[in-house]
mmCIF file of C-alpha atoms in Angstrom:
data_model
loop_
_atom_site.group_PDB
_atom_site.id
_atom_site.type_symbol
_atom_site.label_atom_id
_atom_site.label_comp_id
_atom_site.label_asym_id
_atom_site.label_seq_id
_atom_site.Cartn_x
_atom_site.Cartn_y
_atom_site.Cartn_z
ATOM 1 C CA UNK A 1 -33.399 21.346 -20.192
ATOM 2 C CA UNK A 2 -31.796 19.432 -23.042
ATOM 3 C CA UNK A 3 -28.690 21.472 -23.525
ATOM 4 C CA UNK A 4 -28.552 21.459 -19.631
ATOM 5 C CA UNK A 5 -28.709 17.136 -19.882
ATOM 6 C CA UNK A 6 -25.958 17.479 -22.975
ATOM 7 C CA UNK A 7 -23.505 19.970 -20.859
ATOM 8 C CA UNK A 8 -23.905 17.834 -18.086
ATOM 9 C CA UNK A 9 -23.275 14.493 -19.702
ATOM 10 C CA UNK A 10 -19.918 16.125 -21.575
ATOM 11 C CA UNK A 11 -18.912 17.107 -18.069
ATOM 12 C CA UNK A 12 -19.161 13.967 -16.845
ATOM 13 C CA UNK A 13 -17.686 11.749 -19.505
ATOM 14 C CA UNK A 14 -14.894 13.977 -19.376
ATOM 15 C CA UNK A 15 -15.001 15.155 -23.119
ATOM 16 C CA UNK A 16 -15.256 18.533 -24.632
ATOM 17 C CA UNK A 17 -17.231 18.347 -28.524
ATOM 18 C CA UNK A 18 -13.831 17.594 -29.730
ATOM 19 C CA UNK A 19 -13.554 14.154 -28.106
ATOM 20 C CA UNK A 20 -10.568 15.436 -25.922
ATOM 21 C CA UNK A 21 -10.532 14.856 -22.380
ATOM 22 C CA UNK A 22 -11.325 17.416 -19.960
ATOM 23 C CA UNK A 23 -9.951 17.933 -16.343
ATOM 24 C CA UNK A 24 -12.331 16.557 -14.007
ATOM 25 C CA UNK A 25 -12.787 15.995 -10.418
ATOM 26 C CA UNK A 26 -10.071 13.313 -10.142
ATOM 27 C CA UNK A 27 -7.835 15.306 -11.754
ATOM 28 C CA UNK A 28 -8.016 18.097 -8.599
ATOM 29 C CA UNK A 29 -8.459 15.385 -5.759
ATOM 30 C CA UNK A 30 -6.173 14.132 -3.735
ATOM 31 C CA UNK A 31 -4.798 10.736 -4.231
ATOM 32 C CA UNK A 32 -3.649 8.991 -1.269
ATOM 33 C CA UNK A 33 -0.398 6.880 -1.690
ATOM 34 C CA UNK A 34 0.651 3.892 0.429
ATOM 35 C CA UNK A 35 3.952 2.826 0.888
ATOM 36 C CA UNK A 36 5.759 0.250 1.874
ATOM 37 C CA UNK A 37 9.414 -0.904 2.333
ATOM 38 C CA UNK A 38 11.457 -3.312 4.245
ATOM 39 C CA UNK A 39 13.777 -0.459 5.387
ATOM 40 C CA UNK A 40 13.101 2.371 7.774
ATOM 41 C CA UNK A 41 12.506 5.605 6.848
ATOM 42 C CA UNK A 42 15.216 7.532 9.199
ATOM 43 C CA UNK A 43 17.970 5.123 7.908
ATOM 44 C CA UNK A 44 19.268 8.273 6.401
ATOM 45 C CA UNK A 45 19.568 5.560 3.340
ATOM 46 C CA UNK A 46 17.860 4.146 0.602
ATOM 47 C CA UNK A 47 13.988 4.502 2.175
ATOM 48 C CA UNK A 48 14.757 8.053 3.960
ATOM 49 C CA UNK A 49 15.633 9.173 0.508
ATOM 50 C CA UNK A 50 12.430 7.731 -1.320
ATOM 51 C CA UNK A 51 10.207 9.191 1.790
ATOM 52 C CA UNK A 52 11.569 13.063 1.894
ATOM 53 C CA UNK A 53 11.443 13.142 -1.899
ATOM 54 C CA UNK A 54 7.603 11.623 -1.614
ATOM 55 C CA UNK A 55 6.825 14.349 1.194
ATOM 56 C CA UNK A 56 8.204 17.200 -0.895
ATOM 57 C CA UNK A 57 5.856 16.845 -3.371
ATOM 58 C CA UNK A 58 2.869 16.086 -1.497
ATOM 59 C CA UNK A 59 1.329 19.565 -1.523
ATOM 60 C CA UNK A 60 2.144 20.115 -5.446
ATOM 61 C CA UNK A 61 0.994 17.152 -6.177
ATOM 62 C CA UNK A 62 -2.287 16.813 -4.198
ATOM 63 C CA UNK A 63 -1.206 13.763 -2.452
ATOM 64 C CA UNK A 64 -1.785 12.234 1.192
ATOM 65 C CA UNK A 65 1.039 9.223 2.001
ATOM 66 C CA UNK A 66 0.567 6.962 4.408
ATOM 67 C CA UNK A 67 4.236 5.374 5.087
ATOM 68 C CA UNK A 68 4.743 1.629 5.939
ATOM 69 C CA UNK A 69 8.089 0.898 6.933
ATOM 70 C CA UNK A 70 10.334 -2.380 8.319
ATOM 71 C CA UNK A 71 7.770 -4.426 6.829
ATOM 72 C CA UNK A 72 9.037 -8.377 5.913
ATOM 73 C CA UNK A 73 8.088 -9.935 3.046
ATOM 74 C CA UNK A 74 5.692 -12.701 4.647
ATOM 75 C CA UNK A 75 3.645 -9.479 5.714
ATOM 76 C CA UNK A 76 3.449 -7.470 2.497
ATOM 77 C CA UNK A 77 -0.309 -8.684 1.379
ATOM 78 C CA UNK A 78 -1.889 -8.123 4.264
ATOM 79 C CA UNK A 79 -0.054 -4.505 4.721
ATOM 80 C CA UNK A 80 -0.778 -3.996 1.136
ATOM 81 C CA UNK A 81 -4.706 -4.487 1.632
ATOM 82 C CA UNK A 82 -4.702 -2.647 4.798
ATOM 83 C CA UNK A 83 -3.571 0.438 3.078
ATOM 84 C CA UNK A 84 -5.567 -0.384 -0.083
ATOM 85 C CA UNK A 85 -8.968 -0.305 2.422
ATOM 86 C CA UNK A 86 -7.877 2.687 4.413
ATOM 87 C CA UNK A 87 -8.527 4.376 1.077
ATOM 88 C CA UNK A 88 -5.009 4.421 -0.970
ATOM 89 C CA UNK A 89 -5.344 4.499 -4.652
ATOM 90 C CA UNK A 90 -1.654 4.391 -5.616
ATOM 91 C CA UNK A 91 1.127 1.658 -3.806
ATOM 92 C CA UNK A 92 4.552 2.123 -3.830
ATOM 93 C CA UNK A 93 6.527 -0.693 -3.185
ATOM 94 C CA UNK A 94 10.035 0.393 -2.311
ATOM 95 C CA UNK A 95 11.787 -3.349 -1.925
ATOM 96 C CA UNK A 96 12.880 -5.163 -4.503
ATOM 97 C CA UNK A 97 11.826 -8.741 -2.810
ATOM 98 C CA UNK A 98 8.462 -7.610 -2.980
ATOM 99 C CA UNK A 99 7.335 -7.582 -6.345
ATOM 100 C CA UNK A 100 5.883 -10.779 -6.736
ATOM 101 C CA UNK A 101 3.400 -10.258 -3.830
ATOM 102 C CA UNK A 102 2.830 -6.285 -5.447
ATOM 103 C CA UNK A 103 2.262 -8.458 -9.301
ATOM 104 C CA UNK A 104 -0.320 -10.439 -7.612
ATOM 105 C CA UNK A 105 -1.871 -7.638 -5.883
ATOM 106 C CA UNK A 106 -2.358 -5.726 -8.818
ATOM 107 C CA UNK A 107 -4.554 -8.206 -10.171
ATOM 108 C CA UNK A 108 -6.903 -8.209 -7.080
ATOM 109 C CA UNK A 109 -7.190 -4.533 -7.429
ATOM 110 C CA UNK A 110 -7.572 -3.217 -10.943
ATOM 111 C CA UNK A 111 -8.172 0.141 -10.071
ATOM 112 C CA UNK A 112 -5.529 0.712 -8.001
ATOM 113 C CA UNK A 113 -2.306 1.885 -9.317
ATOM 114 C CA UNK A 114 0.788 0.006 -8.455
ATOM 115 C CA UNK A 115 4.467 0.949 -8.421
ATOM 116 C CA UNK A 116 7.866 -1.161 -7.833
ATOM 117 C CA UNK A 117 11.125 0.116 -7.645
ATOM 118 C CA UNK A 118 13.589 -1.809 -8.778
ATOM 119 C CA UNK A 119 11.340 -4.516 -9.749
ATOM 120 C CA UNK A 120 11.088 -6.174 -13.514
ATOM 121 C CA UNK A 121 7.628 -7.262 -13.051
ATOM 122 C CA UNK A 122 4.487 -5.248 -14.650
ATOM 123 C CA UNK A 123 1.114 -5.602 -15.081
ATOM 124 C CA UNK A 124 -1.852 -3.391 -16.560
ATOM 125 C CA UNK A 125 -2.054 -1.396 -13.681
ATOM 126 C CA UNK A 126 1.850 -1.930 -12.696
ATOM 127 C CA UNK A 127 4.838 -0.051 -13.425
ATOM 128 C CA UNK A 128 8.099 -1.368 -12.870
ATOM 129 C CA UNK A 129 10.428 1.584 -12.056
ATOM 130 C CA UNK A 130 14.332 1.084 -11.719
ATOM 131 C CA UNK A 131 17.084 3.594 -11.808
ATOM 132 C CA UNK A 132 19.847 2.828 -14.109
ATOM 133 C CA UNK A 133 22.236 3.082 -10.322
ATOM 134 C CA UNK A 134 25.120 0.802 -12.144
ATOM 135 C CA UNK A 135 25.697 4.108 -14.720
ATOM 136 C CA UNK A 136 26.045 6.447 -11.474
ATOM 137 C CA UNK A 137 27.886 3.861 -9.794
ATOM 138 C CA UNK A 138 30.564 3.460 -12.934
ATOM 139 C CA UNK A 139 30.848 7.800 -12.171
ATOM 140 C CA UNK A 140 31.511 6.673 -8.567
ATOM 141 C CA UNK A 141 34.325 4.274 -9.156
ATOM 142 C CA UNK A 142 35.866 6.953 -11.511
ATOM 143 C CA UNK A 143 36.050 9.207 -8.599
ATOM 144 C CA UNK A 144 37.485 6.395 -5.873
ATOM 145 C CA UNK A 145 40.359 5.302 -8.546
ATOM 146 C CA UNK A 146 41.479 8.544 -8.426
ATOM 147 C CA UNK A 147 41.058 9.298 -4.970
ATOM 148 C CA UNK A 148 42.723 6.035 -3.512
ATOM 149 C CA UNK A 149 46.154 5.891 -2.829
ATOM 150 C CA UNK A 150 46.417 2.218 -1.217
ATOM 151 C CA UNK A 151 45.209 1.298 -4.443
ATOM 152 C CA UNK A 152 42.446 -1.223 -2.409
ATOM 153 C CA UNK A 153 38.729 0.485 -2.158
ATOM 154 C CA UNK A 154 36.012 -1.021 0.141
ATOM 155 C CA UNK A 155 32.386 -2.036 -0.798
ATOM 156 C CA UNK A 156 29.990 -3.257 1.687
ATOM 157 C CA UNK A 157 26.717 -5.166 0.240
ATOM 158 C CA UNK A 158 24.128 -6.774 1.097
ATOM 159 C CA UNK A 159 23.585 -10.138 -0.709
ATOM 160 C CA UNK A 160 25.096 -10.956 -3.830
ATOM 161 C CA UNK A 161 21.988 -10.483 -6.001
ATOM 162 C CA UNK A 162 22.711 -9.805 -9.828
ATOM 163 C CA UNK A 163 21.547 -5.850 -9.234
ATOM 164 C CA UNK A 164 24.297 -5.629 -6.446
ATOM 165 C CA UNK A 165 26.601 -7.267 -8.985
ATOM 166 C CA UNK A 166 25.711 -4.964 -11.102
ATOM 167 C CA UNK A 167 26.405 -2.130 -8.935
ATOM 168 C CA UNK A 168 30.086 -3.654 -8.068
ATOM 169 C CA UNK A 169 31.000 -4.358 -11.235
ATOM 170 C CA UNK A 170 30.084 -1.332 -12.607
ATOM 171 C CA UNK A 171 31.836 0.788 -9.731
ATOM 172 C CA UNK A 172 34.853 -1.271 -10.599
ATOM 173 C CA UNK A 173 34.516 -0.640 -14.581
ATOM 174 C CA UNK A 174 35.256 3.034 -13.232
ATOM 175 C CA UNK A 175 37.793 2.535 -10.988
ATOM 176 C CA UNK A 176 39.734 0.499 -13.775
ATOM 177 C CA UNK A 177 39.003 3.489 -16.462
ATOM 178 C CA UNK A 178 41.464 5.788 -14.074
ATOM 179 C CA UNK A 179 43.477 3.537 -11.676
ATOM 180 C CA UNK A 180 44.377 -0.005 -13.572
ATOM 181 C CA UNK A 181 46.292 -0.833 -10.072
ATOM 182 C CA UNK A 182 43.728 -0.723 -7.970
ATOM 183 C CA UNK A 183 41.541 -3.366 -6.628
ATOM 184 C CA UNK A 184 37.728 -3.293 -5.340
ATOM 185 C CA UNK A 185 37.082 -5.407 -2.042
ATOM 186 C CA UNK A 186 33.583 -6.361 -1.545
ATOM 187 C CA UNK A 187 32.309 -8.053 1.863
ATOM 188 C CA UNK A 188 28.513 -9.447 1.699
ATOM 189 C CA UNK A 189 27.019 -8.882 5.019
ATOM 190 C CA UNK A 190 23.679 -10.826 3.884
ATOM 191 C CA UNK A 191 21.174 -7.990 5.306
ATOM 192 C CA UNK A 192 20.283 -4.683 3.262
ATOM 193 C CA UNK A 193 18.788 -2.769 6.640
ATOM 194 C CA UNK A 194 20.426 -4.565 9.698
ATOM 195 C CA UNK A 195 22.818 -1.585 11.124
ATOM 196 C CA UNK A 196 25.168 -4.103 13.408
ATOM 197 C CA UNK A 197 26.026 -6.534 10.111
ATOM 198 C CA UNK A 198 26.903 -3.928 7.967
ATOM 199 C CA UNK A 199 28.991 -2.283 11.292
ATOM 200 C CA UNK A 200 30.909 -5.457 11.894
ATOM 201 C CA UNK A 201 31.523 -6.687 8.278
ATOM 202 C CA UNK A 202 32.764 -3.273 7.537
ATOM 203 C CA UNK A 203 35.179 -3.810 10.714
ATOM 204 C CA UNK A 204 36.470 -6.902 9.732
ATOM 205 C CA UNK A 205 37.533 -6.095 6.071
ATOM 206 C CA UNK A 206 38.816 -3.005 7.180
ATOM 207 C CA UNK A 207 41.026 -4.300 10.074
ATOM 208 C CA UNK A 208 42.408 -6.619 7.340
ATOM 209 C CA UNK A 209 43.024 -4.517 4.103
ATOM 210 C CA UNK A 210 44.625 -1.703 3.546
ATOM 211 C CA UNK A 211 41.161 0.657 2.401
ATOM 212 C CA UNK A 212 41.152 4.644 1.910
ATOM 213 C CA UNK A 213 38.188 4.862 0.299
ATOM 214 C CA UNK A 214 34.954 3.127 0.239
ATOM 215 C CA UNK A 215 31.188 2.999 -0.945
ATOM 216 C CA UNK A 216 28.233 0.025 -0.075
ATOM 217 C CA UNK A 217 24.994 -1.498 -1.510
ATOM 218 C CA UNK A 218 22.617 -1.798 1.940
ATOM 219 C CA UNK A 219 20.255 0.601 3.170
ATOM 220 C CA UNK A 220 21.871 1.700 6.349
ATOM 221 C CA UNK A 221 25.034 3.560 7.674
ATOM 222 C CA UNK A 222 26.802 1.237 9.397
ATOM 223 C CA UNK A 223 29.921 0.961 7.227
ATOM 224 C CA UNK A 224 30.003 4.260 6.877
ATOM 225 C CA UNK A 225 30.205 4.857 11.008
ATOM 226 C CA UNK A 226 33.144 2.536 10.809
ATOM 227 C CA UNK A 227 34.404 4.081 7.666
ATOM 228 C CA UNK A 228 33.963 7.689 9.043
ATOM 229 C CA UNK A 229 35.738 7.182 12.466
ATOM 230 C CA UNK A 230 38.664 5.388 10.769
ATOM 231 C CA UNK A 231 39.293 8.398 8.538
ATOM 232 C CA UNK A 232 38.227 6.425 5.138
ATOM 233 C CA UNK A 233 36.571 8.276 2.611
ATOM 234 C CA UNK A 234 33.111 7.254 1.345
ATOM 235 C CA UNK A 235 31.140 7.394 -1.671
ATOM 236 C CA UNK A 236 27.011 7.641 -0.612
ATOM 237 C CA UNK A 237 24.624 5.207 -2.128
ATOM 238 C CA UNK A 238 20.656 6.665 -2.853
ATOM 239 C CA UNK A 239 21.433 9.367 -0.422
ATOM 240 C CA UNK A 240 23.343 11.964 -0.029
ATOM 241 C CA UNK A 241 25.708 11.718 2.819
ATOM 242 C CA UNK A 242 27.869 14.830 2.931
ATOM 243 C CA UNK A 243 25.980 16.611 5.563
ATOM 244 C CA UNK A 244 26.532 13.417 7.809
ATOM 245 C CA UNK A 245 30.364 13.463 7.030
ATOM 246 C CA UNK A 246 31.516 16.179 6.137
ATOM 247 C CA UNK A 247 35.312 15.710 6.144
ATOM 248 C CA UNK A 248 34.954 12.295 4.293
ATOM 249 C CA UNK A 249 32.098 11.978 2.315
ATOM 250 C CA UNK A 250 33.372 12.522 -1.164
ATOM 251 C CA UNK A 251 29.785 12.324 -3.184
ATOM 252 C CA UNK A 252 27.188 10.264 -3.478
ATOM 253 C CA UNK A 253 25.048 8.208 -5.921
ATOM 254 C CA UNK A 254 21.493 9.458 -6.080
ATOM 255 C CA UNK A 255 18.060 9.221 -7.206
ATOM 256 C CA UNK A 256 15.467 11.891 -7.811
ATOM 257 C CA UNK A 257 12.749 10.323 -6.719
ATOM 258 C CA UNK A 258 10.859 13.670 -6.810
ATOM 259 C CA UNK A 259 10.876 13.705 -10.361
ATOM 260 C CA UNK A 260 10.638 9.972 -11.047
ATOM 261 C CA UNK A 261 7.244 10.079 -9.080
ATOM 262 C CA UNK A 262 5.560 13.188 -9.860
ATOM 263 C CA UNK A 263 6.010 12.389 -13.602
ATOM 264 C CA UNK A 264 4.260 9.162 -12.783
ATOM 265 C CA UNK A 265 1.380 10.566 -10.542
ATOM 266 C CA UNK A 266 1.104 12.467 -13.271
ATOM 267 C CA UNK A 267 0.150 9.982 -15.669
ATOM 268 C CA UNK A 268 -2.242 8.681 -13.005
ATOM 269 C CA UNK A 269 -4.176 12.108 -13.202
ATOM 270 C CA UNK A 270 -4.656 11.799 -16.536
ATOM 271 C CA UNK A 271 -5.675 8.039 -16.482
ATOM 272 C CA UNK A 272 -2.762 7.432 -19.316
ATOM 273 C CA UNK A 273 -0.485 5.242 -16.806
ATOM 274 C CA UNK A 274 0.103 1.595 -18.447
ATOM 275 C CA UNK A 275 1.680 -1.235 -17.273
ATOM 276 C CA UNK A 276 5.426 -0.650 -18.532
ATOM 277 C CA UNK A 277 9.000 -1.280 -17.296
ATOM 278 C CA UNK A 278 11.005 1.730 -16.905
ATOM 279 C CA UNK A 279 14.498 2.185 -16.835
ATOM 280 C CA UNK A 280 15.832 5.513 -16.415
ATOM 281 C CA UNK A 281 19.359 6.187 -17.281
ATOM 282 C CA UNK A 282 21.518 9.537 -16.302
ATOM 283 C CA UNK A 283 20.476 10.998 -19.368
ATOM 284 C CA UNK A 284 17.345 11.928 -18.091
ATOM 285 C CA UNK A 285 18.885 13.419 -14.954
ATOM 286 C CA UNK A 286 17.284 11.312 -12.078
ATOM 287 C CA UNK A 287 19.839 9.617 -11.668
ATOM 288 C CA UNK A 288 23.168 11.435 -11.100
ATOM 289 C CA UNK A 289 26.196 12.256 -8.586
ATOM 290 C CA UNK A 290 25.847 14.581 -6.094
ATOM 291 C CA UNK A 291 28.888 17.583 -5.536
ATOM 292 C CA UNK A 292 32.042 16.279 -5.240
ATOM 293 C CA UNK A 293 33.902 17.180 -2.536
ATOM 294 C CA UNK A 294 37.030 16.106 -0.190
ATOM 295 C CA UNK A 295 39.178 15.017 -3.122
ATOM 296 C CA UNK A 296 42.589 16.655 -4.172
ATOM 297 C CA UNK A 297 41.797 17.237 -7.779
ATOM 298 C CA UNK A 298 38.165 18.602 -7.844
ATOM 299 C CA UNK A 299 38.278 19.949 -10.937
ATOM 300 C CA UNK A 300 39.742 16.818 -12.914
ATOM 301 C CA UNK A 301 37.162 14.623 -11.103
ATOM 302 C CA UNK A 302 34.644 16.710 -12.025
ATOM 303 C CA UNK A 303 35.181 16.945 -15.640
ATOM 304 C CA UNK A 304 36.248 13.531 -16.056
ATOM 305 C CA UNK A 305 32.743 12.193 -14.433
ATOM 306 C CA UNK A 306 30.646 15.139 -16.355
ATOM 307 C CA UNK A 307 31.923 13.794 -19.718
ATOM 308 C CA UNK A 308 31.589 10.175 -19.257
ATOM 309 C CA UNK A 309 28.508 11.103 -17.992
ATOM 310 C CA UNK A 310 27.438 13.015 -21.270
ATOM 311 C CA UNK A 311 28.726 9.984 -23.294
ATOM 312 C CA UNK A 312 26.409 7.212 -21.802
ATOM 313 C CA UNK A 313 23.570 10.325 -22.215
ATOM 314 C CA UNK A 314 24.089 10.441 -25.740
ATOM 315 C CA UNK A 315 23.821 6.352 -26.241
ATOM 316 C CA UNK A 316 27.137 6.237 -27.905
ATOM 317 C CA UNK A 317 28.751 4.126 -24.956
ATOM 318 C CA UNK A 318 27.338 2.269 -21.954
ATOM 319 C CA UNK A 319 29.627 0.701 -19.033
ATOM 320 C CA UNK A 320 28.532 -3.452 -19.912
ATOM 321 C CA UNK A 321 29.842 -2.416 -23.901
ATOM 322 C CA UNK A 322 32.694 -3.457 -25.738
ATOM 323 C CA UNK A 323 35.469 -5.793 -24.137
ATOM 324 C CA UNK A 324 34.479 -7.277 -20.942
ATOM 325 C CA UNK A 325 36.775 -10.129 -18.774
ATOM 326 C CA UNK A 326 35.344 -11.294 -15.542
ATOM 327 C CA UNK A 327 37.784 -11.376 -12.410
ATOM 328 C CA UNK A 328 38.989 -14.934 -13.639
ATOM 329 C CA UNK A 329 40.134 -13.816 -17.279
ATOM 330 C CA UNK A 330 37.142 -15.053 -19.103
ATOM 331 C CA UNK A 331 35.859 -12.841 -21.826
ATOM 332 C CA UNK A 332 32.048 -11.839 -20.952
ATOM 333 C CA UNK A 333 31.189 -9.289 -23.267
ATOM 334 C CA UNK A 334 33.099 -9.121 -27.117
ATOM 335 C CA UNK A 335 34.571 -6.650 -28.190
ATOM 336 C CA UNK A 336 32.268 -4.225 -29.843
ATOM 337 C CA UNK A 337 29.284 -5.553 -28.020
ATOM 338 C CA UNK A 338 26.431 -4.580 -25.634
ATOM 339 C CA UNK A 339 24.849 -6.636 -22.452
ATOM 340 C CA UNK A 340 21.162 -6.101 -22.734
ATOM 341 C CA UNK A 341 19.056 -4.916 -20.032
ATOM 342 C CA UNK A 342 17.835 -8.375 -19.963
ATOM 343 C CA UNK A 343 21.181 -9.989 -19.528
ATOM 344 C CA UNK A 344 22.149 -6.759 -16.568
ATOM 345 C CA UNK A 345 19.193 -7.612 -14.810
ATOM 346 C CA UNK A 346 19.185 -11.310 -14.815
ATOM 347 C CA UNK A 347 22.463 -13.220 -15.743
ATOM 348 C CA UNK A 348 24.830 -11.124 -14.422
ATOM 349 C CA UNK A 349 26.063 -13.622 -11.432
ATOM 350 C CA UNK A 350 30.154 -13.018 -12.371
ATOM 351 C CA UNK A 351 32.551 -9.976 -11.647
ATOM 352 C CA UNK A 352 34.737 -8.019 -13.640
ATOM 353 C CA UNK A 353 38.699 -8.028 -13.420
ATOM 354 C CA UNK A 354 39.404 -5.773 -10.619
ATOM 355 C CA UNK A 355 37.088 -7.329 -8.199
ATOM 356 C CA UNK A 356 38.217 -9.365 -5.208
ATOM 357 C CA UNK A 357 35.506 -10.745 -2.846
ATOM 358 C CA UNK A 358 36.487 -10.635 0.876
ATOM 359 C CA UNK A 359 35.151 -13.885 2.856
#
């Protein structure tokens, strides 16, 4: 009866005689997952992406998701407790303007695991993921400099936050490395999911440029609608767009969201998740281009992108390094320097030379 009691009691504290843990029940159950985002998950954008990559891993993984979408940020306690009752252990938060309500959440509930994309904010139970987009962006802009031969390129954003900055000004670093002529447009249509503002801002710097090629920071297809029926080329953002047009798109940023969250689940299983900030770069191959298509020189823009790519993978070169001016000749960066992640995330309110904003 006493070895029965000791076998027991090592079973349930999870530890053989070594003091290593042992797979237990939780590792084997399923773990359901709440989610919730401001966009919509058929916006064949941003949140489609970050829902089919959640639901193909559901059955490896053991997991149950119950999907909030459209939700505004006034609503995101309540819709976060709601899901928390209904029995969710692990909350993904896919919008950015939602991490301070997720921070304060994850104190109420200790023992819940939380999750923010492109957040900044952690906490003992909180991870704040972000994808290093600006790097796969920079591969982007290599691509458009090339492919442009108006020499002006279209980008359609949301609001000018310093991540969408970010994203512009890194997309115009790689438009400058190939094409020193050519110019990046950027129209703010001051909504991230609303189809008809992205649609008509997209119509109105078209009508009055001269664009052949063109990319966007919102999670929705208007622009590209306009962009597609005018015969402009575009450059996806999260998702890949190529199956919706196929004789324009020429690739797309993306993010594996697959990987990013199974290795994080993962961590959850084994109770070894802490409350980090994680940034991951194209060196670890979640965050990446997808095949290039529709351009004259495939080959060139393929092996141009592949070894800048392999350069910012082996840390000997990022795209805020070395010699920066903003659009108005000021030096930002010295030469031989590097912006911290700090300085990416939250001072970066200027633009590079190259950019023009369209108002």
């Amino acid at each position: 009866a006493i070895i029965m009691i000791i076998i027991a009691g090592i079973f349930l504290i999870g530890l053989d005689d070594n003091g290593n843990k042992l797979n237990t029940l939780s590792d084997t159950a399923y773990y359901k997952v709440g989610v919730i985002s401001g966009g919509y998950r058929n916006n064949h954008a941003y949140t489609q992406a970050l829902y089919e990559d959640l639901e193909s891993i559901k059955e490896e993984q053991a997991l149950e998701i119950e999907f909030r979408d459209g939700v505004e940020t006034h609503n995101v306690q309540d819709e976060t407790a709601l899901l928390i009752e209904d029995g969710c252990n692990i909350i993904i938060s896919a919008t950015e303007e939602f991490q301070y309500e997720i921070k304060n959440l994850s104190h109420q509930y200790p023992t819940v695991y939380f999750f923010q994309y492109n957040g900044s904010k952690y906490a003992p139970n909180l991870v704040a993921l972000r994808g290093r987009m600006y790097q796969a962006s920079f591969l982007a802009g290599i691509i458009a400099g090339n492919v442009t031969k108006t020499n002006e390129i279209g980008y359609i954003a949301a609001r000018n936050s310093t991540d969408a900055i970010a994203n512009i000004n890194a997309f115009a670093r790689g438009v400058d490395l190939i094409n020193k002529d050519a110019v990046v447009k950027v129209s703010y249509c001051e909504s991230k999911e609303k189809y008809t503002e992205s649609y008509s801002k997209a119509e109105e710097l078209f009508d009055n440029s001269d664009i052949d090629i063109m990319t966007y920071y919102i999670d929705n297809l208007g622009a590209c609608d306009v962009a597609n029926k005018r015969g402009i080329k575009i450059i996806g953002h999260i998702m890949n767009v190529q199956d919706l047009y196929p004789e324009n798109a020429v690739t797309s940023c993306e993010v594996d969201f697959a990987t990013f969250f199974a290795e994080m689940i993962s961590l959850c299983r084994q109770e070894k998740l802490q409350g980090s900030f994680v940034w991951a770069g194209v060196e670890t191959g979640i965050i990446g281009l997808s095949e290039i298509k529709n351009t004259e020189d495939i080959i060139y823009d393929t092996q141009i992108t592949y070894e800048m790519k392999g350069i910012m993978s082996a840390g000997i070169w990022d795209v805020f390094s070395n010699e920066i001016r903003d659009n108005k000749g000021k030096v930002r960066v010295e030469d031989g320097e590097w912006m911290t992640d700090t300085e990416i995330i939250n001072n970066m309110d200027w633009y590079v030379e190259g950019v023009e904003i369209y108002e």
